Every structure is written in structure tokens, then in C-alpha cells.
Amino acid sequence: MTLALKPGTAWTDAWQRCLRAAPEAFHDDRVLNLWAGAWRPDGRILPATSPVDGTPVAGAPRLDADTARRAVRAALDQHRAWRVIPVAERRARVSAALDALSEHRTLLALLLVWEIGKPWRLAQADVDRAIDGVRWYVGEIDDMVEWRRPLPGPVGNVAGWNYPMSVLVHAMLVQALAGNAVVARTPADGGLACLTLACALIAREDVPVTLVSGGDEFSAELVRATELGCVFSLGGRDTGVRAATAVADPGRRHVMGQEGLNAWGVWDYSDWESLGGHIRGTFEYAKQRCTAYPRFVVRRELLADFLSAYLPAVRSVRFGHPLAVDDPGDDLPELDFGPLINAAKAKELGDLVSEAVDSGAIPVHRGNLADARLLPGQDTSAYLAPVALLNPPPTSPLHQAEPFGPVDTIVLADTEAELLAAMNAGNGALVATLSTDDEDTYARLAPEIRAFKVGHNRPRSRGDRAEYFGGLGASWRGAFVGGDLLVRAVTQGPADERPPGNFPGYHLMPPEAA
């Protein structure tokens, strides 16, 4: 049966719902910037299209550097008023904002589908993790801010595009709950309308948020601003994150998650059925997340058994247009991923794969777009089928870098030293896993893996609520987050306090990180 777009899910449907839900933030065919407590029709609008099928969507109204400075100064005025409001009142306002976000849950998720290509289940999960996560902080905030005070200036956020709700909005609301005004730059590659709607709902509850758009110049100006009390940059790789990393003053409070090559090692292992069950999950959202596993390091003598588990799992991955259905009454499809964030990224990865194969990598699996659920004649330029390469050459970027797409590399090792060297090839990671039947082997090798979290026979994630999150080596700069550490990162304690994190002068792990 020919697939068709599910009725009521078109971009035009979502846009009309935005106009009705937040007319102060959406005007005709454009979104507005929010600063100094008002929605403003300023900025130069850039054209934008959805990675899903090339449909034109709302483009970012980019501000210049001078307006960025004015927006940050205005946020400082908001911060000085907000930081003296009692925590009970802050808690009540943030709770009201969460109620409003819950009311518009399906629209926020639909916007994520169109703007960043998330399948429906994952888009809903992104919204739910933001709401549920902040509700946990609402219940815990009294103890977390006892004997602490807000920062001297607002928190500036330069976030990636891949988790607009569960990373960026979550962080913004916790920052505000802790007593800080919040400034956020919309990601360069997607999430504009979703974040605009979320911030409109939050601002209605008199929570001090600033949401503005801009390019590299804007981002540099934002993080240089002396008014800011902290620079916060988590989730994905884009030009904004790179700019923030490059210009942030190492002496200023900062939280910066960066690229890391997360690896999964397989050594003296036999539970192949369990491993196969995990493999498909590693392709969630096309591995466009900071906790994805794109590297498998396998003991050479186990390669045949590994492939017997890996190949059926990767062949079972379902991808395609997130809103395409067989029948108008069908539920939206259960997909592992949709498109990549844009056509340029799909081409870049496709070219890297071809170059690696030409240089000697062995393609053990190459999917085909013919296997995807797609609309007839739709634009497919942002789609890439799953790929797995055995032994990419050291000259290939895929050997040492995170692809941020559905491309796995498999590296063979003959000794434990080779296993560790291959797992640590990225000079630090956020998560890693070691699959081994022997508890002693895991206990001996896991501390040598340069990752913030190391799983035993199972994947690790960034975690929620009380679970800590960070990175080792080049994958993280600044304070670690999660649980009380997120609040500590955006509040002031004793003058001699040394927060857990990866700083220029020291590295300190949290006492209960696991």
C-alpha cells in the first residue's frame, strides 16, 4: 500500500496550532525573539526546510551582535529581580509552566518531528523527559538550594539541536528554579518553533527567559558577555557549541559537553542474545545523540559470534518518514529513526563511508533507502541507511571521531591493551560499555576506560533526576551535572567550594558517580 502523510500532522497544521496557542510569539509566517520581557519582530529571517521531506518551515530571525548585547543586559535586570524572589514562589511559577507544557505536549512533539526529524515516540519522550525531570527538581529544590544563592548574573545557554526539550528546556527551567534568569540561543539547525512555543508558555508564568536567534558572531558575543554568571552548552554538535567552547573564559563558571567517541568493548563474552537485543537500541534517533555508541571493539576470536548477533539486529532497524502511514486511521509508525538533521550531514557521512571503504574498511552492512518507509516522490536527501564498517583505516575520520549518524565502526583487538587503546581512541567519552562474562575482568578493565560512565554488559545514558552526568578527557569541560550537581553548577556556595567537574586546574569526580 502506498504511504501517505497522516491527516492533521502536516507542517501547516502544526503552524496553525502554534498561532492559536501562542499568538504573542508567532506572527503570520515568522517566529519572534523574546528579550527584555517582550516578543519582538526583529532579526533577519533565514529560510529553513524540514529534514523530514524538504517542507519549508519557520526560519530563525537572526539578531546582530549589538542586539545580543542589549538582550543580555536586559536579562541581567530580570536576574536581579528574580534572584530575590522566595524559592516557594519560584517553585509555584515553574510548576505552572510545567502544567502549560503538559497541556501542549502533542504539539511540542509534532514540532520536533518536523524540525529535527525525531520519530513520534522519541519526540514525545523528549517532551516528557523535560517535564518529568523538572518536576523532580521542583520537589527537591528546597534542600538543594539550602545555604546556597543564585549566581551574580543570568545563565547563558548555547545548546545543540538534538534535544531541545529534555536538555535545553529542562536545563533552563532548573536554572530558573535555582534563582537565575535564563538566556538561550536557538540552535542553528532546528528546534526553533518548538523552543519558541515552550518559552512562550514559560514566560506567561513570569519566569524570566530570553530566547533569541543568531549565528556564530551572536554566539561569541553571548558567551563573552560579562553580565553572564555561567555559560551552559549541552547536547549535540553545531557551530554554536564550537563557538562557545572556543571563546569561553576558562575562569568563568561553565558547563560544556563536547564530542566524545563512546565505545562498546566485547571481551570473553558469550551472552549474544542479550547483546543483540541492545544493538537495535543503539540506533535510536540515528545515533544523533551524545550518548550513542558508534564504536564496537571486539576480541578477534569472537568476531563471528559478534556478527551473528549484530547483523540481524542492525537489519531489523526501521527508519523513514516519521509521519507516513498506510491508512489515515493508523497510529504513527514505530521507527528507530527518521532523517539526519539535514542533507549536508547525510552527504558528509556518506562521503566519509565511501572514502573509508576505498581506503580499506570492510563494509559488513550497508542498508538501502529502499528499505525505508517513505512517501512517494518525497525529498530523501537527509536520509542515510545504517552502515557498519570493519577496521576503518587510521587515516579515516571515522576511526577516531564520533560520526553523529547511523554509522558503526568495528575494530578488532587481540590483547587487553589493544582493547583499551581502541576504546580510548577518542581521548575521552561520556559513556562506554564493556561486555564480558567475568566480573573480575570488568572490575580490572573498566577503570582504564576513559568515560564518565561505564556499563557492564548494558548501555549507559545521560541519566535523569538524581543521576550524575559528565565526561572525561576532551569530551567535557566545566562542572558536571545531574541531580544536585546541576543546581550546584548554577548557584553559589562556600567561597572555597570545588564543584565536581573537568576544569583547567583540576579534575574531580562526584563521590557517587557510577
Short mmCIF file of C-alpha atoms in Angstrom, two decimals:
data_model
loop_
_atom_site.label_atom_id
_atom_site.label_comp_id
_atom_site.label_asym_id
_atom_site.label_seq_id
_atom_site.Cartn_x
_atom_site.Cartn_y
_atom_site.Cartn_z
CA MET A 1 0.00 0.00 0.00
CA THR A 2 1.26 3.49 -0.83
CA LEU A 3 2.18 5.53 2.23
CA ALA A 4 0.64 8.94 2.87
CA LEU A 5 1.05 11.75 5.40
CA LYS A 6 -1.21 11.14 8.38
CA PRO A 7 -4.08 13.68 8.32
CA GLY A 8 -3.68 16.52 10.78
CA THR A 9 0.11 16.20 11.07
CA ALA A 10 1.25 18.47 8.21
CA TRP A 11 3.59 21.35 8.99
CA THR A 12 0.79 23.77 8.11
CA ASP A 13 -1.41 22.06 10.70
CA ALA A 14 1.30 22.40 13.35
CA TRP A 15 1.90 26.05 12.43
CA GLN A 16 -1.77 26.96 12.72
CA ARG A 17 -1.86 25.34 16.14
CA CYS A 18 1.15 27.46 17.15
CA LEU A 19 -0.61 30.64 16.03
CA ARG A 20 -3.58 29.75 18.20
CA ALA A 21 -1.57 28.54 21.21
CA ALA A 22 0.88 31.47 21.43
CA PRO A 23 -0.12 34.39 19.18
CA GLU A 24 2.31 36.64 21.04
CA ALA A 25 5.26 34.58 19.77
CA PHE A 26 4.10 33.50 16.29
CA HIS A 27 3.07 36.10 13.69
CA ASP A 28 1.78 35.02 10.29
CA ASP A 29 4.80 33.24 8.76
CA ARG A 30 7.52 34.02 11.31
CA VAL A 31 8.54 33.48 14.91
CA LEU A 32 9.65 36.32 17.16
CA ASN A 33 12.58 36.79 19.51
CA LEU A 34 11.93 37.09 23.24
CA TRP A 35 14.07 39.54 25.17
CA ALA A 36 13.57 42.27 27.77
CA GLY A 37 10.29 40.56 28.64
CA ALA A 38 8.70 41.13 25.22
CA TRP A 39 8.32 39.29 21.92
CA ARG A 40 9.99 41.32 19.17
CA PRO A 41 9.78 41.07 15.36
CA ASP A 42 13.48 41.82 14.89
CA GLY A 43 16.23 39.87 13.21
CA ARG A 44 16.98 38.76 9.67
CA ILE A 45 14.99 35.64 8.81
CA LEU A 46 16.84 32.84 7.10
CA PRO A 47 14.95 30.27 5.02
CA ALA A 48 14.67 26.79 6.50
CA THR A 49 13.37 23.39 5.42
CA SER A 50 12.47 20.26 7.34
CA PRO A 51 14.89 17.33 7.11
CA VAL A 52 11.83 15.06 7.02
CA ASP A 53 10.93 15.75 3.38
CA GLY A 54 12.19 19.22 2.45
CA THR A 55 9.00 21.02 3.51
CA PRO A 56 9.66 24.76 4.15
CA VAL A 57 9.45 25.53 7.88
CA ALA A 58 9.95 28.62 10.03
CA GLY A 59 13.40 30.15 9.74
CA ALA A 60 15.39 31.69 12.57
CA PRO A 61 15.18 35.51 12.95
CA ARG A 62 18.89 36.13 13.49
CA LEU A 63 19.91 39.10 15.61
CA ASP A 64 23.13 41.04 15.23
CA ALA A 65 25.83 41.31 17.89
CA ASP A 66 24.65 44.71 19.13
CA THR A 67 21.14 43.41 19.78
CA ALA A 68 22.64 40.39 21.50
CA ARG A 69 24.42 42.69 23.94
CA ARG A 70 21.19 44.58 24.63
CA ALA A 71 19.32 41.32 25.22
CA VAL A 72 21.90 40.10 27.74
CA ARG A 73 21.89 43.44 29.60
CA ALA A 74 18.11 43.26 29.82
CA ALA A 75 18.38 39.69 31.14
CA LEU A 76 20.67 40.97 33.91
CA ASP A 77 17.94 43.35 35.04
CA GLN A 78 15.48 40.44 35.09
CA HIS A 79 18.01 38.35 37.01
CA ARG A 80 18.43 40.92 39.77
CA ALA A 81 14.67 40.95 40.33
CA TRP A 82 14.22 37.19 40.09
CA ARG A 83 17.08 36.12 42.37
CA VAL A 84 15.41 37.70 45.43
CA ILE A 85 12.03 36.02 44.86
CA PRO A 86 11.47 33.32 47.52
CA VAL A 87 12.04 29.76 46.38
CA ALA A 88 8.41 28.86 47.12
CA GLU A 89 7.22 31.44 44.59
CA ARG A 90 9.78 30.31 42.03
CA ARG A 91 8.61 26.75 42.55
CA ALA A 92 4.98 27.74 42.01
CA ARG A 93 5.72 29.61 38.78
CA VAL A 94 7.88 26.82 37.33
CA SER A 95 5.18 24.28 38.25
CA ALA A 96 2.58 26.37 36.41
CA ALA A 97 4.88 26.44 33.37
CA LEU A 98 5.19 22.66 33.50
CA ASP A 99 1.41 22.34 33.54
CA ALA A 100 1.21 24.50 30.44
CA LEU A 101 3.88 22.43 28.67
CA SER A 102 1.96 19.28 29.54
CA GLU A 103 -1.20 20.74 28.03
CA HIS A 104 0.61 21.32 24.72
CA ARG A 105 2.63 18.09 24.79
CA THR A 106 1.47 16.71 21.44
CA LEU A 107 2.07 19.98 19.59
CA LEU A 108 5.58 20.32 21.04
CA ALA A 109 6.32 16.76 19.94
CA LEU A 110 4.92 17.32 16.43
CA LEU A 111 7.15 20.37 16.04
CA LEU A 112 10.16 18.24 16.99
CA VAL A 113 9.22 15.73 14.29
CA TRP A 114 9.16 18.40 11.59
CA GLU A 115 12.10 20.50 12.77
CA ILE A 116 14.68 17.86 13.74
CA GLY A 117 13.23 14.65 12.29
CA LYS A 118 12.54 12.75 15.50
CA PRO A 119 10.17 9.78 15.21
CA TRP A 120 6.93 10.27 17.09
CA ARG A 121 7.79 8.08 20.09
CA LEU A 122 11.14 9.77 20.61
CA ALA A 123 9.68 13.25 20.14
CA GLN A 124 7.10 12.59 22.83
CA ALA A 125 9.81 11.16 25.08
CA ASP A 126 11.89 14.33 24.65
CA VAL A 127 8.97 16.46 25.84
CA ASP A 128 8.10 14.09 28.68
CA ARG A 129 11.68 13.88 29.97
CA ALA A 130 11.80 17.66 30.20
CA ILE A 131 8.53 17.94 32.10
CA ASP A 132 9.02 14.95 34.38
CA GLY A 133 12.65 15.80 35.07
CA VAL A 134 11.92 19.37 36.14
CA ARG A 135 9.00 18.21 38.30
CA TRP A 136 11.51 16.10 40.22
CA TYR A 137 13.65 19.20 40.80
CA VAL A 138 10.58 21.13 41.95
CA GLY A 139 10.17 18.54 44.69
CA GLU A 140 13.86 18.56 45.64
CA ILE A 141 14.84 22.21 45.22
CA ASP A 142 14.44 23.32 48.84
CA ASP A 143 17.20 21.01 50.05
CA MET A 144 19.37 21.69 47.00
CA VAL A 145 19.48 25.48 47.47
CA GLU A 146 19.73 25.49 51.27
CA TRP A 147 22.75 27.62 52.19
CA ARG A 148 23.25 28.46 48.52
CA ARG A 149 22.39 31.56 46.50
CA PRO A 150 21.83 32.37 42.80
CA LEU A 151 24.68 33.46 40.55
CA PRO A 152 25.55 37.18 40.18
CA GLY A 153 24.26 37.11 36.59
CA PRO A 154 21.96 35.09 34.32
CA VAL A 155 22.87 31.74 32.78
CA GLY A 156 23.63 31.79 29.06
CA ASN A 157 22.71 28.67 27.07
CA VAL A 158 24.17 27.81 23.66
CA ALA A 159 22.64 24.40 23.02
CA GLY A 160 22.70 21.81 20.29
CA TRP A 161 19.68 20.87 18.21
CA ASN A 162 19.15 17.24 19.10
CA TYR A 163 17.31 17.55 22.46
CA PRO A 164 15.55 20.93 22.56
CA MET A 165 13.20 19.92 25.35
CA SER A 166 14.85 17.27 27.54
CA VAL A 167 18.24 19.03 27.53
CA LEU A 168 17.73 22.74 26.83
CA VAL A 169 14.27 23.50 28.26
CA HIS A 170 14.99 21.14 31.17
CA ALA A 171 18.22 23.00 31.96
CA MET A 172 16.59 26.43 31.56
CA LEU A 173 13.79 25.64 33.99
CA VAL A 174 16.15 24.20 36.60
CA GLN A 175 18.39 27.24 36.24
CA ALA A 176 15.36 29.48 36.82
CA LEU A 177 14.14 27.34 39.71
CA ALA A 178 17.54 27.86 41.35
CA GLY A 179 17.07 31.63 41.14
CA ASN A 180 18.64 32.66 37.84
CA ALA A 181 17.30 34.47 34.82
CA VAL A 182 17.95 32.47 31.66
CA VAL A 183 19.24 33.43 28.21
CA ALA A 184 19.14 30.87 25.38
CA ARG A 185 20.19 31.00 21.77
CA THR A 186 18.08 28.82 19.49
CA PRO A 187 20.09 26.01 17.86
CA ALA A 188 21.28 26.74 14.36
CA ASP A 189 19.94 23.53 12.84
CA GLY A 190 16.46 23.03 14.26
CA GLY A 191 14.00 23.26 17.12
CA LEU A 192 13.11 26.92 16.64
CA ALA A 193 9.30 26.66 16.70
CA CYS A 194 9.29 24.06 19.47
CA LEU A 195 11.50 26.22 21.71
CA THR A 196 9.53 29.34 20.86
CA LEU A 197 6.27 27.70 21.92
CA ALA A 198 7.86 26.31 25.09
CA CYS A 199 9.33 29.69 26.05
CA ALA A 200 6.02 31.45 25.34
CA LEU A 201 4.29 29.11 27.79
CA ILE A 202 7.06 29.58 30.36
CA ALA A 203 7.18 33.37 30.02
CA ARG A 204 3.41 33.61 30.61
CA GLU A 205 4.10 32.38 34.16
CA ASP A 206 6.53 35.28 34.75
CA VAL A 207 9.62 33.07 34.66
CA PRO A 208 12.47 35.23 33.27
CA VAL A 209 13.54 33.61 30.00
CA THR A 210 15.20 35.16 26.97
CA LEU A 211 15.13 33.28 23.65
CA VAL A 212 16.96 34.73 20.68
CA SER A 213 18.44 33.54 17.39
CA GLY A 214 21.83 34.24 15.88
CA GLY A 215 24.86 32.77 14.16
CA ASP A 216 28.48 32.29 15.20
CA GLU A 217 29.02 36.02 15.77
CA PHE A 218 25.99 36.12 18.01
CA SER A 219 27.11 33.08 19.97
CA ALA A 220 30.56 34.52 20.53
CA GLU A 221 29.03 37.77 21.73
CA LEU A 222 26.68 35.90 24.03
CA VAL A 223 29.35 33.89 25.82
CA ARG A 224 31.72 36.87 26.06
CA ALA A 225 29.10 38.93 27.87
CA THR A 226 30.42 39.87 31.31
CA GLU A 227 26.87 40.02 32.63
CA LEU A 228 26.51 36.24 32.46
CA GLY A 229 27.07 34.21 35.60
CA CYS A 230 27.56 30.91 33.74
CA VAL A 231 27.83 29.57 30.19
CA PHE A 232 25.89 26.35 29.62
CA SER A 233 26.37 24.27 26.47
CA LEU A 234 25.00 20.72 26.26
CA GLY A 235 23.59 18.40 23.65
CA GLY A 236 24.86 17.85 20.13
CA ARG A 237 27.46 19.46 17.94
CA ASP A 238 26.81 22.62 15.98
CA THR A 239 28.56 25.90 15.25
CA GLY A 240 27.12 27.45 18.39
CA VAL A 241 28.64 24.79 20.63
CA ARG A 242 32.01 25.15 18.93
CA ALA A 243 31.89 28.92 19.31
CA ALA A 244 31.02 28.65 22.99
CA THR A 245 33.85 26.22 23.57
CA ALA A 246 36.33 28.44 21.78
CA VAL A 247 35.62 31.76 23.47
CA ALA A 248 34.50 30.86 26.99
CA ASP A 249 36.82 32.20 29.64
CA PRO A 250 38.24 29.18 31.50
CA GLY A 251 37.99 31.19 34.72
CA ARG A 252 34.25 31.71 34.30
CA ARG A 253 31.73 29.19 35.54
CA HIS A 254 30.85 26.92 32.64
CA VAL A 255 29.25 23.60 31.70
CA MET A 256 30.22 22.27 28.25
CA GLY A 257 29.52 18.82 26.92
CA GLN A 258 31.64 18.18 23.83
CA GLU A 259 32.28 15.44 21.30
CA GLY A 260 33.36 12.05 22.59
CA LEU A 261 33.74 8.65 20.92
CA ASN A 262 31.64 6.32 23.08
CA ALA A 263 32.83 2.73 22.69
CA TRP A 264 31.40 -0.72 23.44
CA GLY A 265 34.02 -3.39 24.13
CA VAL A 266 33.42 -7.13 23.79
CA TRP A 267 35.89 -9.41 25.58
CA ASP A 268 35.49 -13.03 26.77
CA TYR A 269 31.73 -12.79 26.32
CA SER A 270 29.01 -15.31 25.43
CA ASP A 271 25.53 -13.82 26.04
CA TRP A 272 24.96 -12.94 22.39
CA GLU A 273 21.18 -12.89 22.64
CA SER A 274 21.31 -10.07 25.19
CA LEU A 275 23.84 -8.12 23.13
CA GLY A 276 21.69 -8.43 20.02
CA GLY A 277 18.78 -7.01 21.98
CA HIS A 278 20.82 -3.91 22.78
CA ILE A 279 22.20 -3.32 19.27
CA ARG A 280 18.98 -2.07 17.70
CA GLY A 281 18.50 0.39 20.55
CA THR A 282 21.90 1.93 19.85
CA PHE A 283 20.49 3.22 16.53
CA GLU A 284 17.83 5.31 18.26
CA TYR A 285 17.50 8.73 16.58
CA ALA A 286 20.16 7.67 14.06
CA LYS A 287 22.82 7.89 16.79
CA GLN A 288 22.42 11.69 16.74
CA ARG A 289 22.93 11.95 20.49
CA CYS A 290 25.88 12.44 22.76
CA THR A 291 25.42 9.04 24.44
CA ALA A 292 25.25 6.99 21.23
CA TYR A 293 27.61 4.03 20.72
CA PRO A 294 29.23 4.26 17.27
CA ARG A 295 32.32 2.14 18.06
CA PHE A 296 32.48 -1.58 18.86
CA VAL A 297 35.82 -3.07 19.87
CA VAL A 298 35.71 -6.85 19.63
CA ARG A 299 38.18 -9.57 20.56
CA ARG A 300 39.25 -11.05 17.22
CA GLU A 301 38.34 -14.65 18.07
CA LEU A 302 34.79 -13.51 18.94
CA LEU A 303 34.11 -11.67 15.67
CA ALA A 304 31.99 -14.42 14.08
CA ASP A 305 29.80 -14.71 17.17
CA PHE A 306 29.57 -10.94 17.45
CA LEU A 307 28.43 -10.57 13.85
CA SER A 308 25.86 -13.34 14.30
CA ALA A 309 24.24 -11.12 16.94
CA TYR A 310 24.98 -7.74 15.39
CA LEU A 311 23.84 -8.23 11.79
CA PRO A 312 20.28 -9.45 12.47
CA ALA A 313 19.85 -6.58 14.91
CA VAL A 314 21.02 -3.88 12.51
CA ARG A 315 18.91 -5.38 9.72
CA SER A 316 15.85 -5.03 11.95
CA VAL A 317 16.29 -1.27 12.33
CA ARG A 318 13.26 0.64 10.98
CA PHE A 319 13.67 4.12 9.56
CA GLY A 320 11.85 6.54 7.30
CA HIS A 321 9.36 9.41 7.25
CA PRO A 322 8.08 9.76 10.85
CA LEU A 323 4.56 10.78 9.79
CA ALA A 324 3.92 8.34 6.92
CA VAL A 325 1.09 5.82 7.43
CA ASP A 326 -0.55 3.11 5.37
CA ASP A 327 -4.07 4.18 6.32
CA PRO A 328 -5.34 7.55 7.66
CA GLY A 329 -6.60 5.85 10.81
CA ASP A 330 -3.28 4.17 11.62
CA ASP A 331 -1.10 5.23 14.52
CA LEU A 332 2.14 6.94 13.59
CA PRO A 333 4.87 4.40 12.77
CA GLU A 334 7.20 2.93 15.37
CA LEU A 335 10.58 3.91 13.90
CA ASP A 336 14.11 3.84 15.25
CA PHE A 337 14.99 6.97 13.32
CA GLY A 338 13.95 9.32 10.56
CA PRO A 339 16.22 11.65 8.62
CA LEU A 340 19.54 13.08 9.76
CA ILE A 341 19.43 16.71 10.80
CA ASN A 342 20.00 17.94 7.23
CA ALA A 343 21.05 16.88 3.75
CA ALA A 344 24.57 18.23 4.20
CA LYS A 345 25.16 15.91 7.15
CA ALA A 346 23.82 12.91 5.25
CA LYS A 347 26.12 13.67 2.32
CA GLU A 348 29.10 14.25 4.60
CA LEU A 349 28.66 10.89 6.29
CA GLY A 350 28.00 9.10 3.01
CA ASP A 351 31.23 10.53 1.60
CA LEU A 352 33.19 9.52 4.73
CA VAL A 353 31.89 5.97 4.44
CA SER A 354 32.88 5.76 0.75
CA GLU A 355 36.33 7.16 1.47
CA ALA A 356 36.86 4.71 4.33
CA VAL A 357 35.87 1.74 2.13
CA ASP A 358 38.13 2.96 -0.66
CA SER A 359 40.97 3.08 1.89
CA GLY A 360 40.43 -0.46 3.13
CA ALA A 361 37.48 -0.57 5.55
CA ILE A 362 35.27 -3.64 5.10
CA PRO A 363 31.52 -2.89 4.85
CA VAL A 364 29.87 -5.69 6.83
CA HIS A 365 26.48 -4.00 6.48
CA ARG A 366 25.18 -1.29 4.13
CA GLY A 367 21.48 -0.54 4.33
CA ASN A 368 19.42 0.84 1.48
CA LEU A 369 16.88 3.65 1.30
CA ALA A 370 14.63 1.18 -0.48
CA ASP A 371 14.10 -0.37 2.96
CA ALA A 372 12.86 2.92 4.44
CA ARG A 373 9.21 3.92 4.94
CA LEU A 374 8.99 6.95 2.65
CA LEU A 375 6.29 8.92 0.89
CA PRO A 376 6.13 8.58 -2.90
CA GLY A 377 8.43 11.09 -4.56
CA GLN A 378 9.49 12.79 -1.32
CA ASP A 379 12.84 14.52 -0.85
CA THR A 380 15.19 11.92 0.67
CA SER A 381 18.40 13.97 0.70
CA ALA A 382 18.65 13.96 4.52
CA TYR A 383 18.26 10.18 4.88
CA LEU A 384 21.08 7.68 5.35
CA ALA A 385 20.59 3.94 5.84
CA PRO A 386 22.56 2.16 8.59
CA VAL A 387 26.18 1.29 7.81
CA ALA A 388 28.74 -0.84 9.67
CA LEU A 389 32.44 -0.82 8.74
CA LEU A 390 35.05 -3.28 9.95
CA ASN A 391 38.52 -1.89 10.69
CA PRO A 392 38.32 1.65 9.23
CA PRO A 393 41.85 2.83 8.39
CA PRO A 394 43.61 5.15 10.85
CA THR A 395 43.56 7.86 8.18
CA SER A 396 39.76 7.93 8.17
CA PRO A 397 37.93 10.44 10.41
CA LEU A 398 35.61 7.56 11.29
CA HIS A 399 38.50 5.85 13.08
CA GLN A 400 38.76 8.43 15.86
CA ALA A 401 35.73 10.73 15.62
CA GLU A 402 32.07 10.45 16.51
CA PRO A 403 30.08 10.26 13.24
CA PHE A 404 26.82 11.56 14.78
CA GLY A 405 24.83 9.43 12.39
CA PRO A 406 23.85 5.76 11.76
CA VAL A 407 27.40 4.60 11.05
CA ASP A 408 29.11 2.00 13.23
CA THR A 409 32.77 1.08 13.17
CA ILE A 410 34.01 -2.29 14.40
CA VAL A 411 37.64 -2.62 15.48
CA LEU A 412 39.38 -5.88 16.34
CA ALA A 413 41.70 -6.39 19.29
CA ASP A 414 43.97 -9.29 20.25
CA THR A 415 45.07 -8.13 23.70
CA GLU A 416 43.55 -6.22 26.57
CA ALA A 417 45.96 -3.37 25.85
CA GLU A 418 44.68 -3.16 22.26
CA LEU A 419 41.09 -3.28 23.53
CA LEU A 420 41.67 -0.32 25.85
CA ALA A 421 43.60 1.67 23.24
CA ALA A 422 40.80 1.27 20.71
CA MET A 423 38.10 2.13 23.25
CA ASN A 424 40.03 5.24 24.30
CA ALA A 425 40.81 6.41 20.76
CA GLY A 426 38.60 9.49 21.12
CA ASN A 427 40.55 10.95 24.07
CA GLY A 428 37.64 10.77 26.47
CA ALA A 429 33.95 9.90 26.33
CA LEU A 430 30.66 10.38 28.11
CA VAL A 431 29.66 6.70 28.28
CA ALA A 432 31.15 3.32 27.47
CA THR A 433 30.27 -0.35 27.95
CA LEU A 434 32.33 -3.48 28.44
CA SER A 435 30.64 -6.80 27.70
CA THR A 436 32.44 -9.62 29.48
CA ASP A 437 31.28 -12.70 31.35
CA ASP A 438 33.95 -12.32 34.00
CA GLU A 439 33.28 -9.89 36.86
CA ASP A 440 36.98 -9.66 37.70
CA THR A 441 37.83 -8.73 34.12
CA TYR A 442 35.26 -5.95 34.20
CA ALA A 443 36.50 -4.70 37.58
CA ARG A 444 40.08 -4.63 36.28
CA LEU A 445 39.47 -3.01 32.89
CA ALA A 446 36.56 -0.61 33.50
CA PRO A 447 38.67 1.94 35.45
CA GLU A 448 41.05 2.12 32.46
CA ILE A 449 38.27 3.18 30.08
CA ARG A 450 38.19 6.97 29.74
CA ALA A 451 34.44 7.50 30.10
CA PHE A 452 32.37 9.17 32.79
CA LYS A 453 30.07 6.13 33.00
CA VAL A 454 30.98 2.56 32.10
CA GLY A 455 28.26 -0.06 31.81
CA HIS A 456 28.72 -3.79 32.34
CA ASN A 457 27.01 -5.72 29.52
CA ARG A 458 24.48 -2.92 29.05
CA PRO A 459 24.43 0.61 27.63
CA ARG A 460 24.64 3.74 29.75
CA SER A 461 22.76 7.00 29.15
CA ARG A 462 22.98 10.55 30.36
CA GLY A 463 20.50 9.70 33.12
CA ASP A 464 17.75 11.75 34.70
CA ARG A 465 16.86 13.20 38.06
CA ALA A 466 19.42 12.14 40.69
CA GLU A 467 21.88 10.52 38.27
CA TYR A 468 25.07 12.46 37.57
CA PHE A 469 26.36 13.17 34.07
CA GLY A 470 29.62 14.39 32.60
CA GLY A 471 32.59 13.32 30.54
CA LEU A 472 36.28 12.52 30.76
CA GLY A 473 39.13 13.92 28.72
CA ALA A 474 38.20 16.10 25.75
CA SER A 475 34.50 15.18 25.98
CA TRP A 476 33.66 17.63 28.78
CA ARG A 477 34.71 20.99 30.17
CA GLY A 478 33.49 22.54 33.38
CA ALA A 479 31.07 21.39 36.05
CA PHE A 480 29.37 18.02 35.91
CA VAL A 481 25.56 18.00 36.05
CA GLY A 482 22.61 15.82 37.02
CA GLY A 483 20.93 15.63 40.40
CA ASP A 484 22.17 18.20 42.90
CA LEU A 485 25.22 18.89 40.71
CA LEU A 486 23.03 20.69 38.14
CA VAL A 487 21.83 23.08 40.83
CA ARG A 488 25.32 23.47 42.29
CA ALA A 489 26.60 24.42 38.83
CA VAL A 490 24.25 27.42 38.68
CA THR A 491 24.34 28.56 42.32
CA GLN A 492 26.99 29.86 44.68
CA GLY A 493 28.13 28.04 47.80
CA PRO A 494 31.12 28.48 50.10
CA ALA A 495 33.98 30.56 48.72
CA ASP A 496 36.37 27.60 48.78
CA GLU A 497 33.94 25.20 47.07
CA ARG A 498 35.39 22.92 44.39
CA PRO A 499 32.49 21.54 42.34
CA PRO A 500 32.96 18.16 40.66
CA GLY A 501 33.94 18.68 37.05
CA ASN A 502 36.68 18.81 34.47
CA PHE A 503 38.35 22.21 34.89
CA PRO A 504 41.65 23.65 33.62
CA GLY A 505 43.13 23.47 37.12
CA TYR A 506 41.67 20.21 38.40
CA HIS A 507 39.51 17.18 37.67
CA LEU A 508 37.14 15.97 40.39
CA MET A 509 34.67 13.11 40.08
CA PRO A 510 31.48 13.19 42.16
CA PRO A 511 31.66 10.82 45.14
CA GLU A 512 28.86 8.54 43.94
CA ALA A 513 29.40 8.62 40.16
CA ALA A 514 28.85 5.19 38.65
#
